[in-house]
Coordinates of C-alpha atoms in Angstrom, one line a residue:
Chain A
X1 CA -44.6 41.0 -22.2
X2 CA -44.2 44.3 -23.6
X3 CA -48.1 44.9 -23.3
X4 CA -47.6 43.7 -19.7
X5 CA -44.9 46.3 -18.9
X6 CA -46.3 48.9 -21.0
X7 CA -49.8 47.9 -19.5
X8 CA -49.3 47.9 -16.0
X9 CA -46.2 49.7 -15.4
X10 CA -47.0 51.4 -12.0
X11 CA -48.2 48.1 -10.2
X12 CA -45.0 46.3 -11.5
X13 CA -43.0 49.1 -10.3
X14 CA -44.4 48.4 -6.5
X15 CA -44.3 45.2 -6.5
X16 CA -41.0 45.4 -7.0
X17 CA -40.3 47.5 -4.5
X18 CA -42.6 45.7 -2.1
X19 CA -41.0 42.3 -3.3
X20 CA -37.3 44.2 -1.7
X21 CA -38.6 45.8 1.1
X22 CA -40.0 42.4 2.0
X23 CA -37.0 40.4 1.8
X24 CA -34.5 42.6 2.8
X25 CA -37.0 42.5 6.1
X26 CA -37.1 38.9 6.8
X27 CA -34.1 36.7 7.3
X28 CA -34.1 32.6 7.7
X29 CA -32.7 31.4 10.8
X30 CA -32.4 27.7 10.2
X31 CA -31.7 25.0 13.1
X32 CA -28.6 25.2 13.3
X33 CA -28.3 28.6 14.0
X34 CA -29.1 31.1 16.1
X35 CA -30.0 35.0 15.5
X36 CA -29.3 37.6 17.3
X37 CA -30.5 40.8 16.0
X38 CA -28.1 44.3 16.2
X39 CA -29.5 47.4 15.9
X40 CA -27.4 50.3 16.6
X41 CA -24.6 48.6 17.9
X42 CA -26.5 46.9 20.5
X43 CA -28.5 43.5 20.6
X44 CA -31.6 43.8 21.0
X45 CA -33.1 40.3 20.3
X46 CA -32.3 36.7 19.7
X47 CA -33.8 34.4 17.7
X48 CA -33.4 30.7 18.0
X49 CA -32.0 30.8 21.0
X50 CA -30.4 27.4 22.6
X51 CA -32.8 26.2 25.0
X52 CA -32.5 22.2 26.5
X53 CA -35.6 21.9 26.5
X54 CA -37.3 23.1 23.4
X55 CA -37.1 20.0 20.4
X56 CA -36.2 20.6 17.3
X57 CA -39.3 22.1 15.1
X58 CA -40.1 24.5 18.1
X59 CA -37.1 26.0 18.9
X60 CA -37.7 29.1 16.6
X61 CA -35.9 28.5 14.1
X62 CA -37.1 30.1 10.9
X63 CA -38.1 33.2 9.2
X64 CA -38.4 36.2 11.2
X65 CA -39.0 39.6 10.7
X66 CA -36.0 42.7 11.6
X67 CA -35.9 46.4 10.3
X68 CA -33.9 46.6 7.2
X69 CA -31.4 49.1 7.4
X70 CA -31.1 49.6 10.5
X71 CA -31.1 46.0 12.2
X72 CA -28.1 43.7 11.5
X73 CA -28.5 39.4 11.7
X74 CA -25.9 37.7 13.4
X75 CA -25.7 34.5 13.0
X76 CA -24.0 32.2 15.8
X77 CA -24.1 28.5 15.9
X78 CA -26.5 26.1 17.9
X79 CA -24.9 23.2 17.3
X80 CA -22.3 21.5 20.1
X81 CA -19.1 23.0 18.1
X82 CA -14.9 21.3 18.5
X83 CA -12.0 24.0 19.7
X84 CA -8.6 21.4 18.9
X85 CA -6.0 22.4 21.4
X86 CA -2.2 22.6 19.9
X87 CA -0.9 19.5 20.7
X88 CA 1.7 20.4 23.3
X89 CA 3.6 18.8 26.7
X90 CA 2.3 18.4 29.7
X91 CA 4.7 17.8 32.9
X92 CA 3.3 15.7 35.5
X93 CA 3.8 16.0 39.1
X94 CA 6.6 13.4 39.0
X95 CA 8.3 15.3 36.5
X96 CA 7.7 13.2 33.7
X97 CA 7.2 14.6 30.3
X98 CA 3.6 14.1 28.4
X99 CA 2.9 15.4 25.1
X100 CA -1.1 16.0 25.4
X101 CA -3.7 16.6 22.6
X102 CA -6.7 17.9 23.6
X103 CA -10.1 18.5 22.5
X104 CA -13.5 20.6 23.8
X105 CA -16.9 20.7 23.7
X106 CA -18.4 23.4 23.5
X107 CA -21.8 25.4 23.1
X108 CA -22.6 29.1 22.9
X109 CA -26.1 29.3 25.2
X110 CA -25.1 33.1 25.4
X111 CA -25.3 34.5 21.7
X112 CA -26.2 38.1 22.6
X113 CA -22.9 38.0 25.1
X114 CA -20.8 35.9 22.6
X115 CA -21.8 38.8 20.3
X116 CA -21.0 41.8 22.9
X117 CA -17.5 39.5 23.7
X118 CA -15.8 38.2 20.9
X119 CA -18.7 38.0 18.1
X120 CA -18.2 35.4 16.1
X121 CA -17.8 31.6 17.1
X122 CA -14.3 31.8 15.3
X123 CA -13.3 34.6 18.1
X124 CA -14.5 32.3 20.6
X125 CA -12.1 29.4 19.6
X126 CA -8.8 31.8 19.3
X127 CA -9.6 33.2 23.3
X128 CA -10.7 29.7 24.3
X129 CA -7.6 27.8 22.9
X130 CA -4.8 29.1 25.0
X131 CA -7.0 29.3 28.7
X132 CA -7.3 25.2 27.3
X133 CA -4.1 24.7 27.2
X134 CA -2.9 26.4 30.4
X135 CA -5.6 25.2 32.4
X136 CA -5.1 22.1 31.5
X137 CA -0.8 22.4 32.0
X138 CA -2.1 23.2 35.7
X139 CA -4.5 20.8 36.6
X140 CA -2.5 17.9 34.7
X141 CA 0.8 19.9 36.3
X142 CA -0.4 18.2 39.9
X143 CA -1.1 14.8 38.9
X144 CA 1.2 11.9 38.8
X145 CA 2.1 10.5 35.4
X146 CA 0.4 6.9 36.4
X147 CA -2.9 8.9 37.2
X148 CA -2.8 10.8 34.2
X149 CA -3.0 7.8 32.0
X150 CA -5.7 5.5 34.3
X151 CA -9.1 5.6 35.9
X152 CA -8.1 9.3 37.5
X153 CA -8.2 10.7 34.3
X154 CA -11.4 10.8 34.5
X155 CA -11.2 13.4 37.2
X156 CA -9.0 15.1 36.1
X157 CA -10.6 16.0 33.0
X158 CA -13.7 17.1 34.9
X159 CA -11.6 19.2 37.0
X160 CA -10.4 20.8 33.5
X161 CA -13.9 20.8 32.6
X162 CA -14.9 23.1 34.9
X163 CA -12.0 25.1 34.9
X164 CA -12.5 25.7 31.3
X165 CA -16.4 26.1 31.6
X166 CA -15.8 29.0 34.1
X167 CA -13.8 30.6 31.3
X168 CA -15.9 30.3 28.7
X169 CA -19.1 31.5 29.8
X170 CA -17.8 35.0 29.7
X171 CA -18.1 34.5 26.1
X172 CA -21.9 32.9 26.4
X173 CA -20.6 29.5 25.9
X174 CA -21.1 26.6 27.9
X175 CA -18.4 23.8 28.0
X176 CA -19.8 20.3 27.3
X177 CA -16.9 18.2 27.8
X178 CA -13.4 18.1 27.1
X179 CA -11.1 14.9 26.9
X180 CA -7.5 14.2 25.8
X181 CA -7.3 12.4 22.5
X182 CA -3.9 11.4 22.1
X183 CA -1.0 12.1 24.8
X184 CA 1.9 10.9 24.3
X185 CA 5.7 9.9 25.0
X186 CA 7.8 13.3 23.4
X187 CA 10.2 11.5 21.3
X188 CA 13.7 11.8 22.2
X189 CA 14.4 10.7 25.3
X190 CA 11.4 9.8 26.9
X191 CA 10.4 7.9 24.5
X192 CA 14.0 6.2 24.4
X193 CA 14.1 5.1 27.9
X194 CA 10.5 3.4 27.4
X195 CA 11.8 1.6 24.7
X196 CA 14.5 0.6 27.1
X197 CA 12.2 0.0 29.3
X198 CA 10.3 -2.5 27.7
X199 CA 12.8 -4.1 26.3
X200 CA 14.8 -4.9 29.5
X201 CA 11.7 -5.8 31.0
X202 CA 10.7 -8.4 28.0
X203 CA 14.9 -10.0 29.1
X204 CA 13.9 -10.7 32.0
X205 CA 10.9 -12.0 31.1
X206 CA 12.2 -14.4 28.4
X207 CA 15.1 -15.4 30.7
X208 CA 12.6 -15.7 33.4
X209 CA 11.2 -18.2 31.4
X210 CA 14.3 -20.2 30.6
X211 CA 15.0 -20.6 34.1
X212 CA 11.8 -21.5 35.0
X213 CA 12.1 -24.3 32.4
X214 CA 14.8 -25.7 33.3
X215 CA 14.2 -25.8 36.7
X216 CA 10.3 -27.5 35.8
X217 CA 12.8 -29.9 33.6
X218 CA 14.8 -30.7 36.4
X219 CA 11.8 -31.7 38.4
X220 CA 10.7 -33.5 36.4
X221 CA 13.7 -35.4 36.4
X222 CA 14.3 -35.9 40.2
X223 CA 10.6 -37.0 40.1
X224 CA 11.0 -39.2 37.9
X225 CA 15.1 -40.9 39.4
X226 CA 12.6 -40.7 42.7
X227 CA 9.7 -43.0 41.5
X228 CA 12.2 -45.4 39.9
X229 CA 13.9 -45.5 43.1
X230 CA 10.7 -46.5 44.7
X231 CA 10.1 -49.2 42.3
X232 CA 13.2 -50.8 42.2
X233 CA 12.8 -50.7 46.1
X234 CA 9.8 -51.8 46.2
X235 CA 11.0 -55.1 44.4
X236 CA 14.0 -55.6 45.8
X237 CA 13.5 -55.3 49.8
X238 CA 11.4 -58.2 49.2
X239 CA 14.7 -60.3 49.6
X240 CA 17.8 -57.8 49.4
X241 CA 20.2 -61.3 49.7
X242 CA 18.9 -62.7 46.6
X243 CA 18.6 -59.6 45.2
X244 CA 22.2 -58.8 45.5
X245 CA 22.9 -62.2 43.6
X246 CA 20.1 -61.6 41.4
X247 CA 22.3 -58.0 40.9
X248 CA 25.7 -59.7 40.4
X249 CA 24.6 -62.1 38.1
X250 CA 23.4 -59.3 35.7
X251 CA 26.6 -57.3 36.5
X252 CA 28.4 -60.0 35.5
X253 CA 26.8 -60.4 32.5
X254 CA 26.9 -57.3 31.4
X255 CA 31.0 -56.3 32.5
X256 CA 32.2 -59.4 30.6
X257 CA 30.4 -61.0 28.4
X258 CA 30.3 -58.2 26.2
X259 CA 31.5 -58.9 22.8
X260 CA 34.4 -56.0 21.8
X261 CA 35.7 -56.2 25.1
X262 CA 38.9 -58.7 25.1
X263 CA 39.2 -59.3 28.7
X264 CA 40.8 -62.1 30.3
X265 CA 40.0 -63.5 33.6
X266 CA 42.9 -66.0 35.8
X267 CA 41.2 -67.9 38.6
X268 CA 42.1 -69.9 40.7
X269 CA 41.4 -73.6 41.4
X270 CA 39.8 -73.0 44.5
X271 CA 37.3 -70.5 42.9
X272 CA 33.6 -71.2 43.4
X273 CA 32.4 -71.9 39.9
X274 CA 35.9 -74.6 39.4
X275 CA 35.0 -76.8 42.7
X276 CA 33.5 -79.1 40.1
X277 CA 36.8 -79.3 38.3
X278 CA 39.1 -81.0 40.9
X279 CA 35.8 -83.3 41.7
X280 CA 35.3 -82.4 45.2
X281 CA 31.7 -81.4 45.1
X282 CA 30.2 -81.4 48.3
Chain B
X1 CA -48.6 20.1 -14.3
X2 CA -49.4 22.7 -16.5
X3 CA -50.5 24.4 -13.8
X4 CA -51.6 27.6 -13.5
X5 CA -49.3 30.6 -14.8
X6 CA -47.5 32.4 -12.0
X7 CA -48.3 35.3 -13.4
X8 CA -51.2 35.6 -12.3
X9 CA -52.2 39.3 -14.0
X10 CA -51.6 37.8 -17.1
X11 CA -54.4 38.8 -19.4
X12 CA -53.1 37.7 -23.0
X13 CA -51.4 34.6 -24.1
X14 CA -52.8 31.7 -22.2
X15 CA -56.3 31.7 -24.5
X16 CA -54.0 30.2 -27.3
X17 CA -51.7 28.8 -26.2
X18 CA -52.2 26.3 -23.8
X19 CA -54.4 23.4 -26.1
X20 CA -51.2 23.6 -28.7
X21 CA -48.0 22.5 -26.5
X22 CA -48.6 23.5 -23.0
X23 CA -46.6 20.4 -21.2
X24 CA -44.3 20.5 -24.1
X25 CA -40.8 20.3 -22.1
X26 CA -38.4 20.9 -25.4
X27 CA -39.3 25.1 -24.8
X28 CA -37.7 24.4 -21.0
X29 CA -34.4 23.4 -22.2
X30 CA -34.5 26.8 -25.0
X31 CA -32.5 29.7 -23.4
X32 CA -35.5 31.9 -21.8
X33 CA -32.4 34.4 -23.3
X34 CA -33.5 34.2 -26.5
X35 CA -36.9 34.7 -26.5
X36 CA -36.4 37.4 -28.8
X37 CA -39.4 39.3 -31.0
X38 CA -39.0 36.7 -33.6
X39 CA -38.3 33.3 -31.9
X40 CA -37.4 30.3 -33.8
X41 CA -36.3 26.5 -32.2
X42 CA -32.6 25.8 -33.7
X43 CA -33.9 22.5 -32.0
X44 CA -36.2 22.1 -34.6
X45 CA -35.6 21.7 -38.4
X46 CA -36.1 24.9 -40.2
X47 CA -39.7 25.3 -42.0
X48 CA -40.1 22.0 -43.6
X49 CA -36.8 22.5 -45.5
X50 CA -35.1 19.0 -44.0
X51 CA -36.8 16.1 -43.6
X52 CA -37.9 13.7 -40.6
X53 CA -36.6 15.6 -37.5
X54 CA -34.4 13.8 -35.9
X55 CA -31.5 14.8 -33.2
X56 CA -29.7 18.0 -34.0
X57 CA -25.7 17.7 -33.1
X58 CA -23.5 20.9 -33.3
X59 CA -22.1 20.3 -37.0
X60 CA -25.9 20.9 -37.4
X61 CA -26.3 23.8 -35.4
X62 CA -23.7 25.7 -36.8
X63 CA -25.1 24.6 -40.5
X64 CA -28.2 26.3 -39.2
X65 CA -26.5 29.6 -38.0
X66 CA -24.3 29.8 -40.7
X67 CA -27.6 29.5 -44.0
X68 CA -29.5 32.0 -41.9
X69 CA -26.5 34.8 -41.7
X70 CA -26.0 34.1 -45.4
X71 CA -29.5 34.1 -46.1
X72 CA -28.9 37.8 -44.4
X73 CA -31.8 36.8 -41.6
X74 CA -32.0 39.5 -39.4
X75 CA -31.4 38.0 -35.8
X76 CA -28.1 38.6 -35.9
X77 CA -25.6 35.8 -34.7
X78 CA -28.7 34.7 -32.5
X79 CA -30.8 31.4 -33.8
X80 CA -34.6 32.3 -33.9
X81 CA -37.5 29.9 -32.4
X82 CA -40.4 29.7 -34.9
X83 CA -43.4 31.2 -34.6
X84 CA -45.8 29.8 -31.5
X85 CA -48.8 28.8 -32.8
X86 CA -51.3 32.1 -32.7
X87 CA -49.0 34.3 -33.6
X88 CA -47.8 34.7 -29.4
X89 CA -44.2 34.8 -27.6
X90 CA -43.1 31.6 -26.3
X91 CA -41.8 33.5 -22.9
X92 CA -45.0 32.7 -21.0
X93 CA -45.0 28.7 -22.0
X94 CA -41.2 28.7 -20.7
X95 CA -41.7 29.7 -17.8
X96 CA -44.4 27.9 -17.0
X97 CA -42.5 24.8 -18.0
X98 CA -39.7 25.9 -16.3
X99 CA -42.2 26.9 -13.1
X100 CA -43.3 23.2 -13.4
X101 CA -39.7 21.5 -13.2
X102 CA -39.2 23.1 -10.4
X103 CA -41.9 22.2 -8.8
X104 CA -41.3 18.6 -10.1
X105 CA -37.5 18.9 -8.9
X106 CA -38.1 20.4 -5.2
X107 CA -41.0 18.5 -4.4
X108 CA -41.0 14.7 -4.7
X109 CA -38.7 12.3 -3.4
X110 CA -37.8 9.3 -4.1
X111 CA -36.0 7.7 -0.4
X112 CA -34.4 5.0 -0.6
X113 CA -35.3 2.1 1.9
X114 CA -31.5 2.9 3.6
X115 CA -32.5 6.4 4.0
X116 CA -33.9 8.9 5.7
X117 CA -35.2 12.8 4.6
X118 CA -35.1 16.0 6.7
X119 CA -37.6 18.5 6.0
X120 CA -37.2 21.8 6.7
X121 CA -39.6 24.9 5.8
X122 CA -37.7 28.0 6.1
X123 CA -34.8 26.3 7.9
X124 CA -37.3 25.2 10.4
X125 CA -37.7 21.3 11.4
X126 CA -41.2 20.3 10.1
X127 CA -40.5 16.2 9.9
X128 CA -38.4 13.5 9.0
X129 CA -39.5 11.7 5.9
X130 CA -39.2 7.6 5.6
X131 CA -38.2 5.6 2.6
X132 CA -40.4 6.2 -0.8
X133 CA -42.3 8.7 -3.0
X134 CA -42.8 11.2 -0.7
X135 CA -43.7 15.2 -1.7
X136 CA -42.8 18.2 0.0
X137 CA -43.6 22.0 -1.0
X138 CA -41.3 22.8 -3.4
X139 CA -37.8 25.4 -2.5
X140 CA -37.3 27.4 -0.9
X141 CA -40.1 27.4 0.8
X142 CA -39.7 23.6 2.0
X143 CA -36.2 22.3 1.9
X144 CA -35.4 18.3 1.9
X145 CA -32.2 17.0 2.8
X146 CA -31.9 13.2 2.1
X147 CA -29.0 11.0 3.8
X148 CA -28.5 7.4 4.1
X149 CA -28.9 6.4 7.9
X150 CA -29.0 2.3 8.3
X151 CA -25.8 2.1 6.1
X152 CA -22.9 0.7 8.4
X153 CA -20.0 3.7 7.7
X154 CA -16.6 3.1 8.6
X155 CA -13.4 4.6 9.9
X156 CA -10.2 3.2 9.7
X157 CA -7.9 5.0 12.8
X158 CA -5.4 5.5 11.5
X159 CA -6.0 5.6 8.2
X160 CA -2.9 4.3 6.3
X161 CA 0.1 1.4 7.6
X162 CA 1.7 4.8 10.2
X163 CA 2.5 3.7 13.5
X164 CA 0.7 4.6 16.4
X165 CA 1.4 4.7 20.1
X166 CA -0.8 4.4 22.9
X167 CA 0.2 4.6 26.4
X168 CA -1.2 1.3 28.4
X169 CA -2.0 1.1 32.4
X170 CA 1.7 -0.3 32.7
X171 CA 3.0 3.1 31.1
X172 CA 4.7 0.0 28.0
X173 CA 3.6 1.7 24.6
X174 CA 1.3 -0.8 22.1
X175 CA 0.9 0.5 18.4
X176 CA -3.0 0.2 17.7
X177 CA -5.0 0.4 14.9
X178 CA -9.2 -0.3 15.4
X179 CA -12.4 0.1 12.8
X180 CA -15.1 2.1 14.1
X181 CA -18.2 1.0 12.7
X182 CA -21.4 3.3 13.3
X183 CA -24.6 4.4 11.4
X184 CA -27.0 7.6 12.4
X185 CA -29.9 6.5 15.1
X186 CA -31.3 9.5 14.6
X187 CA -31.2 11.4 11.7
X188 CA -32.5 14.8 13.0
X189 CA -30.6 14.4 15.9
X190 CA -27.2 14.2 13.2
X191 CA -28.5 16.9 11.5
X192 CA -29.0 19.9 13.8
X193 CA -27.3 18.6 17.0
X194 CA -23.3 18.3 16.2
X195 CA -21.1 20.4 13.9
X196 CA -19.2 18.2 12.2
X197 CA -20.6 15.0 13.2
X198 CA -18.7 12.8 11.5
X199 CA -15.4 14.3 12.6
X200 CA -16.7 14.3 16.1
X201 CA -16.7 10.4 16.1
X202 CA -13.3 10.2 15.1
X203 CA -12.3 12.0 17.8
X204 CA -14.4 10.6 20.2
X205 CA -13.0 7.4 19.1
X206 CA -9.5 9.0 19.7
X207 CA -10.2 9.3 23.6
X208 CA -12.6 6.3 24.1
X209 CA -9.7 4.5 22.9
X210 CA -6.9 6.0 24.7
X211 CA -8.8 6.2 28.0
X212 CA -9.5 2.0 27.2
X213 CA -6.2 0.8 26.5
X214 CA -4.7 3.3 29.4
X215 CA -6.8 1.1 32.0
X216 CA -5.4 -2.5 30.7
X217 CA -1.6 -3.5 30.8
X218 CA -0.3 -4.9 27.9
X219 CA 0.0 -7.6 27.6
X220 CA -3.8 -7.4 27.7
X221 CA -3.7 -4.6 25.2
X222 CA -2.2 -8.0 23.1
X223 CA -3.8 -10.8 24.6
X224 CA -7.3 -12.1 22.2
X225 CA -9.4 -11.9 26.0
X226 CA -8.1 -8.5 26.8
X227 CA -8.5 -7.2 23.3
X228 CA -12.6 -8.0 23.3
X229 CA -12.6 -6.7 26.6
X230 CA -10.9 -3.1 25.3
X231 CA -13.7 -3.2 22.2
X232 CA -15.9 -3.7 24.7
X233 CA -15.2 -0.9 26.9
X234 CA -14.3 1.6 23.7
X235 CA -17.6 1.2 22.1
X236 CA -19.6 1.5 25.6
X237 CA -17.3 5.0 25.9
X238 CA -18.5 6.3 22.7
X239 CA -21.6 5.8 23.2
X240 CA -22.0 7.5 26.1
X241 CA -19.9 10.2 25.3
X242 CA -21.6 10.5 21.9
X243 CA -24.9 10.0 23.9
X244 CA -24.0 12.5 26.1
X245 CA -23.8 15.5 22.6
X246 CA -27.3 14.0 21.2
X247 CA -25.8 13.4 18.7
X248 CA -27.8 10.9 17.0
X249 CA -25.2 8.7 16.5
X250 CA -25.1 4.5 17.4
X251 CA -21.9 3.1 17.4
X252 CA -22.5 -1.0 16.5
X253 CA -19.2 -2.2 16.5
X254 CA -15.0 -1.2 17.5
X255 CA -12.3 -4.0 16.7
X256 CA -9.0 -3.7 17.1
X257 CA -7.1 -4.9 13.4
X258 CA -3.8 -4.8 14.7
X259 CA -2.1 -4.3 18.8
X260 CA 1.3 -5.1 18.5
X261 CA 4.5 -3.7 20.3
X262 CA 6.3 -1.2 19.0
X263 CA 8.9 -1.3 16.0
X264 CA 11.7 -0.5 18.0
X265 CA 11.3 -3.0 20.3
X266 CA 9.7 -6.1 18.5
X267 CA 12.5 -8.1 18.5
X268 CA 12.5 -8.3 22.5
X269 CA 9.0 -9.6 22.1
X270 CA 9.8 -12.5 19.7
X271 CA 12.5 -13.4 22.1
X272 CA 10.3 -14.3 25.2
X273 CA 7.7 -16.5 22.4
X274 CA 11.6 -18.2 21.6
X275 CA 12.3 -18.2 25.3
X276 CA 8.5 -20.1 26.1
X277 CA 9.1 -22.6 23.2
X278 CA 12.6 -22.9 24.6
X279 CA 11.8 -23.8 27.9
X280 CA 9.0 -26.1 26.7
X281 CA 11.1 -27.7 24.9
X282 CA 13.5 -28.5 28.0
X283 CA 10.8 -29.8 29.5
X284 CA 9.9 -31.9 26.9
X285 CA 13.0 -33.9 27.0
X286 CA 12.7 -34.2 30.6
X287 CA 9.8 -35.7 30.2
X288 CA 10.6 -37.9 27.7
X289 CA 13.6 -39.1 29.7
X290 CA 12.3 -39.4 33.3
X291 CA 9.5 -42.2 31.2
X292 CA 12.1 -43.6 30.3
X293 CA 13.4 -44.0 34.2
X294 CA 10.1 -45.1 35.4
X295 CA 9.2 -47.7 32.5
X296 CA 12.9 -49.0 33.1
X297 CA 12.9 -49.1 36.7
X298 CA 9.2 -51.1 36.4
X299 CA 10.9 -53.5 34.0
X300 CA 13.0 -54.3 36.3
X301 CA 11.5 -54.9 39.3
X302 CA 9.1 -56.6 37.2
X303 CA 11.5 -58.9 36.1
X304 CA 13.0 -58.9 38.9
X305 CA 9.3 -60.5 40.3
X306 CA 9.1 -62.8 38.2
X307 CA 12.8 -64.5 38.7
X308 CA 11.9 -64.0 42.8
X309 CA 8.7 -66.2 42.5
X310 CA 10.5 -69.0 40.8
X311 CA 13.2 -68.1 43.4
X312 CA 11.1 -69.0 45.9
X313 CA 9.5 -71.7 44.7
X314 CA 13.6 -73.8 44.6
X315 CA 15.5 -71.3 46.0
X316 CA 18.9 -73.6 46.3
X317 CA 18.7 -74.8 42.9
X318 CA 17.9 -71.5 41.0
X319 CA 20.4 -70.1 42.7
X320 CA 22.6 -72.2 41.1
X321 CA 21.1 -72.4 38.5
X322 CA 21.4 -68.6 37.4
X323 CA 24.9 -68.7 38.8
X324 CA 26.4 -71.4 36.2
X325 CA 24.2 -70.1 33.2
X326 CA 26.0 -66.5 34.0
X327 CA 29.5 -67.9 34.6
X328 CA 28.6 -69.5 31.1
X329 CA 28.0 -66.5 29.4
X330 CA 30.8 -64.9 30.8
X331 CA 33.7 -67.8 30.8
X332 CA 33.1 -68.3 27.3
X333 CA 33.5 -65.4 26.5
X334 CA 36.5 -64.5 27.4
X335 CA 39.8 -65.5 27.7
X336 CA 40.5 -68.3 31.2
X337 CA 43.8 -68.4 33.1
X338 CA 43.9 -70.8 35.5
X339 CA 46.7 -70.5 38.4
X340 CA 47.5 -72.1 41.2
X341 CA 47.4 -70.6 43.7
X342 CA 51.0 -69.9 45.4
X343 CA 53.2 -70.6 42.6
X344 CA 52.6 -69.3 39.4
X345 CA 52.2 -72.3 37.4
X346 CA 49.5 -72.2 34.7
X347 CA 46.9 -75.2 34.5
X348 CA 46.4 -73.9 31.1
X349 CA 49.0 -71.8 29.7
X350 CA 47.0 -71.2 26.6
X351 CA 48.8 -70.7 23.6
X352 CA 45.9 -68.2 23.4
X353 CA 47.5 -66.0 25.4
X354 CA 50.8 -65.7 24.7
X355 CA 49.7 -65.2 21.4
X356 CA 47.8 -62.3 22.2
X357 CA 50.4 -61.3 23.9
X358 CA 52.6 -61.1 21.8
X359 CA 50.6 -59.7 18.7
X360 CA 50.2 -57.0 21.0
X361 CA 53.6 -56.1 21.3
X362 CA 54.2 -56.7 17.6
X363 CA 51.2 -54.0 17.3
X364 CA 53.2 -52.1 19.3
X365 CA 56.6 -51.7 17.6
X366 CA 55.2 -51.5 14.5
X367 CA 53.7 -48.1 15.7

């Protein structure tokens, strides 16, 4: 090694300087970043700027150059990023409270502007968060509670997205999507009243079910009785006189021929049954 | 793999070395800082003083060092490497070894059957590697990131057993937990397009689930068919959102693991079930009764019909017969007293009646 050093001192030093010079004048931009070259505090160029029509591999990512010591490179994400909003209470038009958790997804489309206005995506998020909060509260506040929950949510979200997007453009940022991640009833009164309502609704349901059950049972009994009556009528109506006799016989049987019953019967000799007793039968 | 020396301008030592130990990996592992003037390899036994070669352990190392120090070797505390063949330095060999290893590690890639690799050239995307043994230029010119693409990943939301309440369309609350299964559809998009894609999947799932649950009623959310519908619509929504972001993610399925009424009102829901059972048993009882009533009616009607048919054949006689038979049955089991209509003279005074009367009075007295 010494021999190399001894013999080629000049060359080695020259090479080292060249390497340092090259390394400090090139930089690598990954696919996920956009690079803003700032000269004397002024952005002069953007590498790998986002353009929707370019596929990865053709976007300009890779090795690029700068003037050492004069140009500063600021990297800005090229990906779709998310701003998470703090959980906050929204008052709907009908004065009901809803706790909302939302997020916005955005992409830096004008990194130059972003670098000039905010400096970094973290700063942009800091700026966007309160805007998102207020836009959200404002727009959702014009809607009824029911509308917030159901289909209209889509339209509301679009409005919010557009509202936020307008503000975000100032920072060179495009808002792609705003979504409500969670929408809950706030703890305490609103939640408790919801529980009470659910409970009473269920109570009503169970009472109704029981009532319907006994109604159905009653109807079933009545129908059976009607059917039985019809059956009886159809049979007995063929000869009401005979039925009278027949049924009377049955009835006597049931009433008097009961073993446990110690009833006494007092008969008059005129009784039909005792007719032959006197020997005066017809 | 011996390759060319990276030091193109290096004139001397190569010729002597190459034949001998160009590819020996041992020198690579030697800390290159120690490549002093008269290097000796501490991992190898000293010049023939020990027996056959074996792996050195810590004690051996210390033993050697101790011995050397005692022997007054000029190397201070550092072990020394043995002299390279030809009396040249080890340094170029080590450098070549390191470079070869580096080439090997950073340019040969084994990509498993479920994996794909993204190749970037100085940060710029150049291609996607599919499975197999693949080569790239060494780092830092190209770098390769390998990711499992076909395996299904699952996210359980919420993690753990916590209650997660969601508002349904009829403003009720349902305690829901679900599983999202997904995999990477397009590794390129997955890698570059979106920041923290794994978290994005969860957030999108949350948003989609809320929106879908808000479209159904509580009963639908709790019932089987409603669940299937919610699962389907969440999946569709998620896929649409992720595609809109260009996230390169395919949602394979969404399964609702649990959809229950909130803990606080679960009793009221159980009461509904109980009411349903009660109502059903009411109806069952009524049905049983109805069955009895109609059957009896039919039985009686049938019996009447049979007797009537007989009666029709011989009305008078049958009627008489029935009368007497009945009277027999009735009167044979009862006490009978026959009284003359005007006076009160019993034809059959019947000791039985008296006896019974007296026994009754006795009983009354005894009480």
